[in-house]
mmCIF file of C-alpha atoms in Angstrom:
data_model
loop_
_atom_site.group_PDB
_atom_site.id
_atom_site.type_symbol
_atom_site.label_atom_id
_atom_site.label_comp_id
_atom_site.label_asym_id
_atom_site.label_seq_id
_atom_site.Cartn_x
_atom_site.Cartn_y
_atom_site.Cartn_z
ATOM 1 C CA GLU A 17 39.501 89.728 199.585
ATOM 2 C CA PHE A 18 40.695 90.412 203.128
ATOM 3 C CA PHE A 19 39.937 94.139 202.912
ATOM 4 C CA LEU A 20 36.627 93.595 201.108
ATOM 5 C CA GLU A 21 35.587 91.164 203.823
ATOM 6 C CA LEU A 22 36.441 93.778 206.454
ATOM 7 C CA LEU A 23 34.294 96.307 204.594
ATOM 8 C CA GLU A 24 31.374 93.896 204.361
ATOM 9 C CA ASN A 25 31.649 93.049 208.075
ATOM 10 C CA THR A 26 31.707 96.762 208.940
ATOM 11 C CA GLU A 27 28.677 97.448 206.753
ATOM 12 C CA ARG A 28 26.795 94.520 208.278
ATOM 13 C CA SER A 29 27.638 95.552 211.864
ATOM 14 C CA LEU A 30 26.627 99.183 211.284
ATOM 15 C CA ASN A 31 23.405 98.125 209.616
ATOM 16 C CA GLU A 32 22.458 95.848 212.533
ATOM 17 C CA MET A 33 23.317 98.547 215.078
ATOM 18 C CA PHE A 34 21.329 101.258 213.247
ATOM 19 C CA VAL A 35 18.324 98.946 212.807
ATOM 20 C CA ARG A 36 18.299 98.248 216.559
ATOM 21 C CA THR A 37 18.854 101.923 217.460
ATOM 22 C CA TYR A 38 16.718 103.803 214.925
ATOM 23 C CA GLY A 39 14.394 101.120 213.580
ATOM 24 C CA LYS A 40 12.054 102.080 210.736
ATOM 25 C CA PRO A 41 13.423 105.619 210.071
ATOM 26 C CA TYR A 42 16.863 104.133 209.373
ATOM 27 C CA MET A 43 15.524 101.238 207.291
ATOM 28 C CA GLN A 44 13.628 103.697 205.071
ATOM 29 C CA ASN A 45 16.876 105.580 204.355
ATOM 30 C CA SER A 46 19.459 102.787 204.529
ATOM 31 C CA GLU A 47 20.364 103.164 200.830
ATOM 32 C CA VAL A 48 22.452 106.236 201.778
ATOM 33 C CA PHE A 49 24.829 103.936 203.689
ATOM 34 C CA GLU A 50 24.525 101.151 201.125
ATOM 35 C CA ASN A 51 25.633 103.574 198.404
ATOM 36 C CA LEU A 52 28.544 104.736 200.562
ATOM 37 C CA PHE A 53 29.901 101.202 201.010
ATOM 38 C CA ALA A 54 29.229 100.345 197.368
ATOM 39 C CA GLU A 55 31.357 103.328 196.272
ATOM 40 C CA LEU A 56 34.118 102.460 198.753
ATOM 41 C CA LYS A 57 34.249 98.917 197.372
ATOM 42 C CA ARG A 58 34.263 100.246 193.816
ATOM 43 C CA TYR A 59 37.196 102.539 194.625
ATOM 44 C CA TYR A 60 39.113 99.729 196.321
ATOM 45 C CA THR A 61 38.670 97.398 193.350
ATOM 46 C CA GLY A 62 40.068 100.019 190.947
ATOM 47 C CA GLY A 63 36.966 101.993 189.990
ATOM 48 C CA ASN A 64 37.153 105.645 188.944
ATOM 49 C CA VAL A 65 35.867 107.183 192.189
ATOM 50 C CA ASN A 66 36.846 110.558 193.662
ATOM 51 C CA LEU A 67 36.903 109.746 197.385
ATOM 52 C CA GLU A 68 36.637 113.348 198.556
ATOM 53 C CA GLU A 69 33.649 114.161 196.336
ATOM 54 C CA MET A 70 31.956 110.867 197.188
ATOM 55 C CA LEU A 71 32.283 111.475 200.958
ATOM 56 C CA ASN A 72 31.041 115.065 200.610
ATOM 57 C CA ASP A 73 28.031 113.769 198.709
ATOM 58 C CA PHE A 74 27.375 111.162 201.435
ATOM 59 C CA TRP A 75 27.240 113.790 204.189
ATOM 60 C CA SER A 76 25.014 116.031 202.055
ATOM 61 C CA ARG A 77 22.563 113.182 201.376
ATOM 62 C CA LEU A 78 22.615 112.190 205.047
ATOM 63 C CA LEU A 79 21.882 115.768 206.120
ATOM 64 C CA GLU A 80 18.954 115.987 203.692
ATOM 65 C CA ARG A 81 17.426 112.745 204.993
ATOM 66 C CA MET A 82 17.892 113.676 208.654
ATOM 67 C CA PHE A 83 16.525 117.186 208.124
ATOM 68 C CA THR A 84 13.434 115.750 206.413
ATOM 69 C CA LEU A 85 12.870 113.213 209.220
ATOM 70 C CA LEU A 86 13.304 115.786 211.988
ATOM 71 C CA ASN A 87 10.933 118.207 210.243
ATOM 72 C CA SER A 88 8.319 115.779 208.987
ATOM 73 C CA GLN A 89 5.544 118.227 209.935
ATOM 74 C CA TYR A 90 6.666 120.537 207.102
ATOM 75 C CA VAL A 91 6.602 120.152 203.342
ATOM 76 C CA ILE A 92 10.248 120.503 202.301
ATOM 77 C CA THR A 93 10.967 121.056 198.634
ATOM 78 C CA GLU A 94 13.956 119.768 196.635
ATOM 79 C CA ASP A 95 15.191 123.348 196.183
ATOM 80 C CA TYR A 96 15.208 123.870 199.950
ATOM 81 C CA LEU A 97 17.177 120.652 200.518
ATOM 82 C CA GLU A 98 19.631 121.609 197.793
ATOM 83 C CA CYS A 99 20.131 124.973 199.479
ATOM 84 C CA ILE A 100 20.875 123.249 202.798
ATOM 85 C CA SER A 101 23.416 120.956 201.120
ATOM 86 C CA LYS A 102 25.239 123.925 199.586
ATOM 87 C CA TYR A 103 25.843 125.435 203.027
ATOM 88 C CA THR A 104 26.875 122.236 204.818
ATOM 89 C CA ASP A 105 30.455 123.476 205.350
ATOM 90 C CA GLN A 106 29.235 126.702 206.954
ATOM 91 C CA LEU A 107 26.444 125.092 209.008
ATOM 92 C CA LYS A 108 28.584 122.135 210.193
ATOM 93 C CA PRO A 109 25.589 120.076 211.370
ATOM 94 C CA PHE A 110 27.865 117.107 212.188
ATOM 95 C CA GLY A 111 30.657 119.175 213.761
ATOM 96 C CA ASP A 112 34.206 118.182 212.739
ATOM 97 C CA VAL A 113 33.293 114.514 212.222
ATOM 98 C CA PRO A 114 33.051 114.703 208.384
ATOM 99 C CA LYS A 115 36.431 116.442 208.111
ATOM 100 C CA LYS A 116 38.188 113.943 210.383
ATOM 101 C CA LEU A 117 36.576 110.912 208.789
ATOM 102 C CA LYS A 118 37.334 112.208 205.295
ATOM 103 C CA SER A 119 41.025 112.462 206.164
ATOM 104 C CA GLN A 120 41.171 109.031 207.819
ATOM 105 C CA VAL A 121 39.097 107.186 205.218
ATOM 106 C CA THR A 122 40.988 108.765 202.312
ATOM 107 C CA ARG A 123 44.399 107.813 203.734
ATOM 108 C CA ALA A 124 43.281 104.296 204.619
ATOM 109 C CA PHE A 125 41.699 103.540 201.246
ATOM 110 C CA ILE A 126 44.503 105.056 199.187
ATOM 111 C CA ALA A 127 47.010 102.926 201.120
ATOM 112 C CA ALA A 128 44.871 99.780 200.827
ATOM 113 C CA ARG A 129 44.241 100.182 197.100
ATOM 114 C CA THR A 130 47.891 101.011 196.416
ATOM 115 C CA PHE A 131 48.941 97.889 198.326
ATOM 116 C CA VAL A 132 46.571 95.633 196.385
ATOM 117 C CA GLN A 133 47.465 97.191 193.029
ATOM 118 C CA GLY A 134 51.142 96.782 193.877
ATOM 119 C CA LEU A 135 50.645 93.084 194.581
ATOM 120 C CA SER A 136 48.783 92.755 191.303
ATOM 121 C CA VAL A 137 51.671 94.369 189.414
ATOM 122 C CA GLY A 138 54.132 92.043 191.135
ATOM 123 C CA ARG A 139 52.092 89.003 190.181
ATOM 124 C CA GLU A 140 51.916 90.160 186.563
ATOM 125 C CA VAL A 141 55.677 90.783 186.456
ATOM 126 C CA ALA A 142 56.370 87.343 187.914
ATOM 127 C CA GLN A 143 54.088 85.676 185.377
ATOM 128 C CA ARG A 144 55.690 87.511 182.462
ATOM 129 C CA VAL A 145 59.238 86.798 183.637
ATOM 130 C CA SER A 146 58.420 83.106 184.082
ATOM 131 C CA LYS A 147 57.305 82.935 180.432
ATOM 132 C CA VAL A 148 60.417 84.567 178.968
ATOM 133 C CA SER A 149 62.151 81.960 176.820
ATOM 134 C CA SER A 150 65.899 81.709 176.408
ATOM 135 C CA THR A 151 67.425 83.425 173.401
ATOM 136 C CA PRO A 152 68.960 81.323 170.607
ATOM 137 C CA ALA A 153 72.381 82.684 171.599
ATOM 138 C CA CYS A 154 71.854 81.523 175.204
ATOM 139 C CA ILE A 155 70.708 78.050 174.137
ATOM 140 C CA ARG A 156 73.647 77.735 171.760
ATOM 141 C CA ALA A 157 76.201 78.833 174.399
ATOM 142 C CA LEU A 158 74.692 76.649 177.116
ATOM 143 C CA THR A 159 74.530 73.562 174.909
ATOM 144 C CA LYS A 160 78.079 74.057 173.659
ATOM 145 C CA MET A 161 79.365 74.406 177.210
ATOM 146 C CA MET A 162 77.542 71.310 178.438
ATOM 147 C CA TYR A 163 77.906 68.807 175.611
ATOM 148 C CA CYS A 164 80.860 69.659 173.351
ATOM 149 C CA PRO A 165 83.435 67.859 175.561
ATOM 150 C CA PHE A 166 81.660 64.586 174.712
ATOM 151 C CA CYS A 167 82.135 65.221 171.004
ATOM 152 C CA GLN A 168 85.861 65.433 171.608
ATOM 153 C CA GLY A 169 85.892 62.148 173.539
ATOM 154 C CA MET A 170 86.484 63.852 176.901
ATOM 155 C CA PRO A 171 83.229 63.284 178.839
ATOM 156 C CA THR A 172 84.829 63.987 182.242
ATOM 157 C CA VAL A 173 86.133 67.432 181.285
ATOM 158 C CA LYS A 174 84.032 70.244 182.722
ATOM 159 C CA ALA A 175 83.889 73.894 181.766
ATOM 160 C CA CYS A 176 86.035 76.208 183.849
ATOM 161 C CA LYS A 177 84.288 78.403 186.393
ATOM 162 C CA ASN A 178 84.777 81.690 184.519
ATOM 163 C CA TYR A 179 83.449 80.209 181.278
ATOM 164 C CA CYS A 180 80.409 78.856 183.108
ATOM 165 C CA LEU A 181 79.756 82.189 184.825
ATOM 166 C CA ASN A 182 80.075 84.132 181.576
ATOM 167 C CA VAL A 183 77.532 81.868 179.864
ATOM 168 C CA MET A 184 75.115 82.149 182.793
ATOM 169 C CA LYS A 185 75.511 85.925 182.970
ATOM 170 C CA GLY A 186 74.719 86.180 179.285
ATOM 171 C CA CYS A 187 71.638 83.984 179.646
ATOM 172 C CA LEU A 188 70.360 85.861 182.724
ATOM 173 C CA ALA A 189 71.259 89.400 181.648
ATOM 174 C CA ASN A 190 67.631 90.529 181.354
ATOM 175 C CA GLN A 191 66.657 88.954 184.672
ATOM 176 C CA ALA A 192 69.613 90.682 186.359
ATOM 177 C CA ASP A 193 68.315 94.066 185.139
ATOM 178 C CA LEU A 194 65.129 93.395 187.099
ATOM 179 C CA ASP A 195 66.963 92.903 190.416
ATOM 180 C CA PRO A 196 67.363 96.571 191.551
ATOM 181 C CA GLU A 197 63.783 97.409 190.560
ATOM 182 C CA TRP A 198 62.502 94.366 192.395
ATOM 183 C CA ASN A 199 64.366 95.377 195.555
ATOM 184 C CA LEU A 200 62.715 98.816 195.358
ATOM 185 C CA TYR A 201 59.359 97.076 194.961
ATOM 186 C CA ILE A 202 59.884 95.062 198.181
ATOM 187 C CA GLU A 203 61.047 98.173 200.057
ATOM 188 C CA PHE A 204 57.881 99.985 198.921
ATOM 189 C CA PHE A 205 55.680 97.411 200.650
ATOM 190 C CA LEU A 206 57.630 97.660 203.886
ATOM 191 C CA GLU A 207 57.326 101.454 203.760
ATOM 192 C CA LEU A 208 53.585 101.160 203.116
ATOM 193 C CA LEU A 209 53.234 98.941 206.190
ATOM 194 C CA GLU A 210 55.112 101.527 208.268
ATOM 195 C CA ASN A 211 52.860 104.318 206.956
ATOM 196 C CA THR A 212 49.791 102.278 207.911
ATOM 197 C CA GLU A 213 51.164 101.887 211.424
ATOM 198 C CA ARG A 214 51.855 105.632 211.618
ATOM 199 C CA SER A 215 48.328 106.512 210.442
ATOM 200 C CA LEU A 216 46.732 104.191 212.995
ATOM 201 C CA ASN A 217 48.947 105.599 215.733
ATOM 202 C CA GLU A 218 47.919 109.191 214.891
ATOM 203 C CA MET A 219 44.245 108.216 214.828
ATOM 204 C CA PHE A 220 44.444 106.487 218.238
ATOM 205 C CA VAL A 221 46.351 109.423 219.761
ATOM 206 C CA ARG A 222 43.645 111.859 218.577
ATOM 207 C CA THR A 223 40.840 109.574 219.738
ATOM 208 C CA TYR A 224 42.122 108.222 223.071
ATOM 209 C CA GLY A 225 44.913 110.654 223.969
ATOM 210 C CA LYS A 226 47.038 109.934 227.037
ATOM 211 C CA PRO A 227 45.591 106.471 227.885
ATOM 212 C CA TYR A 228 46.593 105.215 224.432
ATOM 213 C CA MET A 229 50.020 106.895 224.510
ATOM 214 C CA GLN A 230 50.781 105.176 227.828
ATOM 215 C CA ASN A 231 50.025 101.783 226.276
ATOM 216 C CA SER A 232 51.040 102.297 222.644
ATOM 217 C CA GLU A 233 53.815 99.665 222.825
ATOM 218 C CA VAL A 234 51.109 96.975 222.600
ATOM 219 C CA PHE A 235 50.320 98.157 219.062
ATOM 220 C CA GLU A 236 53.968 98.889 218.257
ATOM 221 C CA ASN A 237 54.852 95.288 219.133
ATOM 222 C CA LEU A 238 51.982 94.028 216.962
ATOM 223 C CA PHE A 239 53.261 95.874 213.877
ATOM 224 C CA ALA A 240 56.868 94.929 214.632
ATOM 225 C CA GLU A 241 55.900 91.237 214.659
ATOM 226 C CA LEU A 242 53.807 91.582 211.488
ATOM 227 C CA LYS A 243 56.789 93.195 209.729
ATOM 228 C CA ARG A 244 59.106 90.465 211.044
ATOM 229 C CA TYR A 245 56.764 87.778 209.728
ATOM 230 C CA TYR A 246 56.414 89.510 206.338
ATOM 231 C CA THR A 247 60.200 89.711 205.935
ATOM 232 C CA GLY A 248 60.605 85.972 206.615
ATOM 233 C CA GLY A 249 60.980 85.915 210.408
ATOM 234 C CA ASN A 250 60.003 82.878 212.470
ATOM 235 C CA VAL A 251 56.685 84.203 213.821
ATOM 236 C CA ASN A 252 53.623 82.134 214.710
ATOM 237 C CA LEU A 253 50.848 84.489 213.590
ATOM 238 C CA GLU A 254 48.099 82.816 215.607
ATOM 239 C CA GLU A 255 50.068 82.844 218.866
ATOM 240 C CA MET A 256 51.236 86.420 218.265
ATOM 241 C CA LEU A 257 47.669 87.676 217.683
ATOM 242 C CA ASN A 258 46.384 85.784 220.736
ATOM 243 C CA ASP A 259 49.112 87.429 222.803
ATOM 244 C CA PHE A 260 48.175 90.867 221.390
ATOM 245 C CA TRP A 261 44.533 90.537 222.472
ATOM 246 C CA SER A 262 45.582 89.249 225.909
ATOM 247 C CA ARG A 263 47.963 92.198 226.438
ATOM 248 C CA LEU A 264 45.298 94.635 225.185
ATOM 249 C CA LEU A 265 42.723 93.178 227.576
ATOM 250 C CA GLU A 266 45.133 93.496 230.513
ATOM 251 C CA ARG A 267 45.867 97.147 229.715
ATOM 252 C CA MET A 268 42.191 98.047 229.210
ATOM 253 C CA PHE A 269 41.135 96.230 232.385
ATOM 254 C CA THR A 270 43.797 98.103 234.369
ATOM 255 C CA LEU A 271 42.722 101.467 232.912
ATOM 256 C CA LEU A 272 39.019 100.866 233.562
ATOM 257 C CA ASN A 273 39.704 99.733 237.139
ATOM 258 C CA SER A 274 42.393 102.226 238.096
ATOM 259 C CA GLN A 275 40.809 102.639 241.550
ATOM 260 C CA TYR A 276 41.941 99.102 242.449
ATOM 261 C CA VAL A 277 45.360 97.535 242.908
ATOM 262 C CA ILE A 278 45.484 94.767 240.309
ATOM 263 C CA THR A 279 48.251 92.181 240.653
ATOM 264 C CA GLU A 280 50.120 90.404 237.844
ATOM 265 C CA ASP A 281 48.576 87.082 238.926
ATOM 266 C CA TYR A 282 45.089 88.538 238.577
ATOM 267 C CA LEU A 283 45.855 89.877 235.095
ATOM 268 C CA GLU A 284 47.370 86.539 234.079
ATOM 269 C CA CYS A 285 44.194 84.801 235.257
ATOM 270 C CA ILE A 286 42.074 87.163 233.119
ATOM 271 C CA SER A 287 44.264 86.508 230.076
ATOM 272 C CA LYS A 288 43.852 82.746 230.463
ATOM 273 C CA TYR A 289 40.079 83.047 230.217
ATOM 274 C CA THR A 290 39.942 85.516 227.316
ATOM 275 C CA ASP A 291 38.302 82.931 225.023
ATOM 276 C CA GLN A 292 35.555 82.229 227.557
ATOM 277 C CA LEU A 293 35.016 85.854 228.626
ATOM 278 C CA LYS A 294 35.049 87.207 225.050
ATOM 279 C CA PRO A 295 35.536 90.844 226.149
ATOM 280 C CA PHE A 296 35.915 91.930 222.502
ATOM 281 C CA GLY A 297 33.126 89.708 221.157
ATOM 282 C CA ASP A 298 33.960 87.864 217.926
ATOM 283 C CA VAL A 299 36.328 90.578 216.668
ATOM 284 C CA PRO A 300 39.584 88.765 217.662
ATOM 285 C CA LYS A 301 38.458 85.528 216.010
ATOM 286 C CA LYS A 302 37.435 87.241 212.759
ATOM 287 C CA LEU A 303 40.510 89.462 212.597
ATOM 288 C CA LYS A 304 42.799 86.532 213.389
ATOM 289 C CA SER A 305 41.396 84.618 210.437
ATOM 290 C CA GLN A 306 41.542 87.609 208.084
ATOM 291 C CA VAL A 307 45.000 88.874 209.104
ATOM 292 C CA THR A 308 46.472 85.368 209.018
ATOM 293 C CA ARG A 309 45.143 84.709 205.510
ATOM 294 C CA ALA A 310 46.270 88.105 204.235
ATOM 295 C CA PHE A 311 49.815 87.938 205.629
ATOM 296 C CA ILE A 312 50.370 84.296 204.695
ATOM 297 C CA ALA A 313 49.313 85.138 201.134
ATOM 298 C CA ALA A 314 51.483 88.289 201.029
ATOM 299 C CA ARG A 315 54.600 86.579 202.413
ATOM 300 C CA THR A 316 54.164 83.516 200.208
ATOM 301 C CA PHE A 317 53.772 85.782 197.196
ATOM 302 C CA VAL A 318 56.917 87.796 197.963
ATOM 303 C CA GLN A 319 58.960 84.698 198.808
ATOM 304 C CA GLY A 320 57.823 83.047 195.607
ATOM 305 C CA LEU A 321 58.940 86.032 193.590
ATOM 306 C CA SER A 322 62.342 85.937 195.311
ATOM 307 C CA VAL A 323 62.948 82.416 194.041
ATOM 308 C CA GLY A 324 64.211 83.817 190.728
ATOM 309 C CA ARG A 325 67.179 85.426 192.445
ATOM 310 C CA GLU A 326 68.042 82.198 194.247
ATOM 311 C CA VAL A 327 67.765 80.218 191.017
ATOM 312 C CA ALA A 328 70.198 82.597 189.320
ATOM 313 C CA GLN A 329 72.700 82.083 192.133
ATOM 314 C CA ARG A 330 72.385 78.306 191.975
ATOM 315 C CA VAL A 331 72.735 78.219 188.212
ATOM 316 C CA SER A 332 76.180 79.794 188.572
ATOM 317 C CA LYS A 333 77.290 76.653 190.439
ATOM 318 C CA VAL A 334 76.039 74.217 187.823
ATOM 319 C CA CYS A 335 79.528 73.390 186.467
ATOM 320 C CA GLY A 336 80.005 70.895 189.257
ATOM 321 C CA HIS A 337 77.107 68.755 188.011
ATOM 322 C CA TYR A 338 78.234 68.000 184.463
ATOM 323 C CA ASP A 339 79.582 64.570 185.355
ATOM 324 C CA LYS A 340 76.034 63.536 186.336
ATOM 325 C CA ILE A 341 74.417 64.420 182.996
ATOM 326 C CA LYS A 342 73.661 61.331 180.919
ATOM 327 C CA ILE A 343 74.515 61.145 177.228
ATOM 328 C CA TYR A 344 72.103 58.950 175.290
ATOM 329 C CA TRP A 345 72.447 57.170 172.008
ATOM 330 C CA VAL A 346 69.629 56.093 169.726
ATOM 331 C CA SER A 347 69.563 52.608 168.202
ATOM 332 C CA PRO A 348 68.581 52.170 164.527
ATOM 333 C CA ALA A 349 65.111 51.072 165.663
ATOM 334 C CA PHE A 350 64.885 54.096 168.042
ATOM 335 C CA SER A 351 63.596 51.733 170.728
ATOM 336 C CA GLN A 352 66.053 52.079 173.609
ATOM 337 C CA HIS A 353 68.541 54.425 175.262
ATOM 338 C CA ARG A 354 72.060 53.560 176.430
ATOM 339 C CA PHE A 355 74.881 55.467 178.043
ATOM 340 C CA ALA A 356 77.636 57.016 175.926
ATOM 341 C CA GLY A 357 80.311 54.570 174.926
ATOM 342 C CA ALA A 358 77.986 51.830 173.670
ATOM 343 C CA LYS A 359 77.704 51.143 169.945
ATOM 344 C CA GLY A 360 75.255 53.423 168.235
ATOM 345 C CA LEU A 361 74.729 57.118 167.640
ATOM 346 C CA VAL A 362 75.873 59.724 170.125
ATOM 347 C CA TYR A 363 74.214 63.127 170.049
ATOM 348 C CA CYS A 364 76.079 66.360 170.408
ATOM 349 C CA PHE A 365 74.614 69.850 170.105
ATOM 350 C CA CYS A 366 77.851 71.611 169.198
ATOM 351 C CA SER A 367 77.109 74.556 166.888
ATOM 352 C CA MET A 368 73.392 73.673 167.239
ATOM 353 C CA HIS A 369 73.645 70.581 164.987
ATOM 354 C CA LEU A 370 73.256 66.865 165.705
ATOM 355 C CA PHE A 371 75.948 64.611 164.322
ATOM 356 C CA SER A 372 76.508 60.849 164.189
ATOM 357 C CA PRO A 373 80.047 59.453 164.763
ATOM 358 C CA ALA A 374 80.422 59.537 160.977
ATOM 359 C CA ASN A 375 79.815 63.329 161.123
ATOM 360 C CA LYS A 376 76.472 63.024 159.327
ATOM 361 C CA LEU A 377 73.281 64.698 160.457
ATOM 362 C CA LEU A 378 70.867 62.354 162.221
ATOM 363 C CA PRO A 379 67.472 61.574 160.616
ATOM 364 C CA VAL A 380 64.495 63.706 161.675
ATOM 365 C CA ALA A 381 63.046 60.877 163.792
ATOM 366 C CA SER A 382 66.356 60.600 165.662
ATOM 367 C CA LEU A 383 66.485 64.340 166.200
ATOM 368 C CA THR A 384 63.033 64.315 167.799
ATOM 369 C CA ASN A 385 63.909 61.434 170.101
ATOM 370 C CA VAL A 386 67.258 62.910 171.067
ATOM 371 C CA SER A 387 65.705 66.332 171.695
ATOM 372 C CA ARG A 388 63.290 64.764 174.162
ATOM 373 C CA SER A 389 66.179 63.096 175.972
ATOM 374 C CA LEU A 390 68.095 66.360 176.161
ATOM 375 C CA LEU A 391 65.002 68.193 177.397
ATOM 376 C CA ARG A 392 64.614 65.652 180.201
ATOM 377 C CA ASP A 393 68.243 66.256 181.201
ATOM 378 C CA LEU A 394 67.837 70.018 181.183
ATOM 379 C CA ARG A 395 64.647 69.799 183.243
ATOM 380 C CA LYS A 396 66.261 67.423 185.717
ATOM 381 C CA PHE A 397 69.042 69.881 186.455
ATOM 382 C CA GLY A 398 66.792 72.928 186.468
ATOM 383 C CA PHE A 399 67.814 74.604 183.209
ATOM 384 C CA VAL A 400 64.273 74.704 181.768
#
């Protein structure tokens, strides 16, 4: 949504600018640009679009429309326009702009779509893993470890650490296999962020040259803070972005007024009134909202998916909590629960069977009631 919103804002801004600049001639041919943005959105959302061919077609269509407008006194046939389009690379009517834009747009959109598709895969993996039920062997081992001491009349005896760890390792074997792949997945996103920074840096160097290179640390700091936030660092996104625009304004003001000696106090005064002066228009406000939403969502998503690892670590310490697990008994009327030791029926899941003190299987109604009690216990301590 963040990237699509950026695309829509760009399309809207270009449309408004072209309407003001070119008026009716642009409005009569605006579908060329509308089709361009429609195809870019379709590619981003997973559509089967060849970016290079689509951009080549855009420049060909644009050349045809411009040639027709600039030569409106002549009757130009479709064959003539098609001939012009064929020789676009040789004629180079737009100079090197199409080549440069093709390279930049292709890299940007491939990175953006890969990022979004990667997040989608991660979400799907997390959903599938969360729905994986325990195997019968795991349930049997876990229940035996937790409840069999009560059957032997030793409710205070807990499983030894190694036994507990072995049971947990067996239950979480499949989840453990996912760990190295998941770490690679997280590293991929960090690498993608670094590649995005590198691409932007190259583009700014080509466009602005030495002035940008002398002030590139402003952008380097921005990406460093974004990476720190994404990896769990204590970063206030709103304050960090406000500081970025203030620093950028100071550097640009100094560059544009290099004939004057500008003091630190003067620059600090300018920074204080950035909101009132609005030197960048509404761009900082819009980008702040979009970047904040995107990075909060991305970090929350990644942190949420890391919970599984933490849960696995905590489960290994569960042996220390056995003395807190309640053992219920069911009265003949199945109307109340008491702690173990009172007269009645005590449940035990040893060997996956329920037995009464007389070593007889409990009635079906008792089994249902007892199962609910056990399920509450397991949920309380985070087993299910």
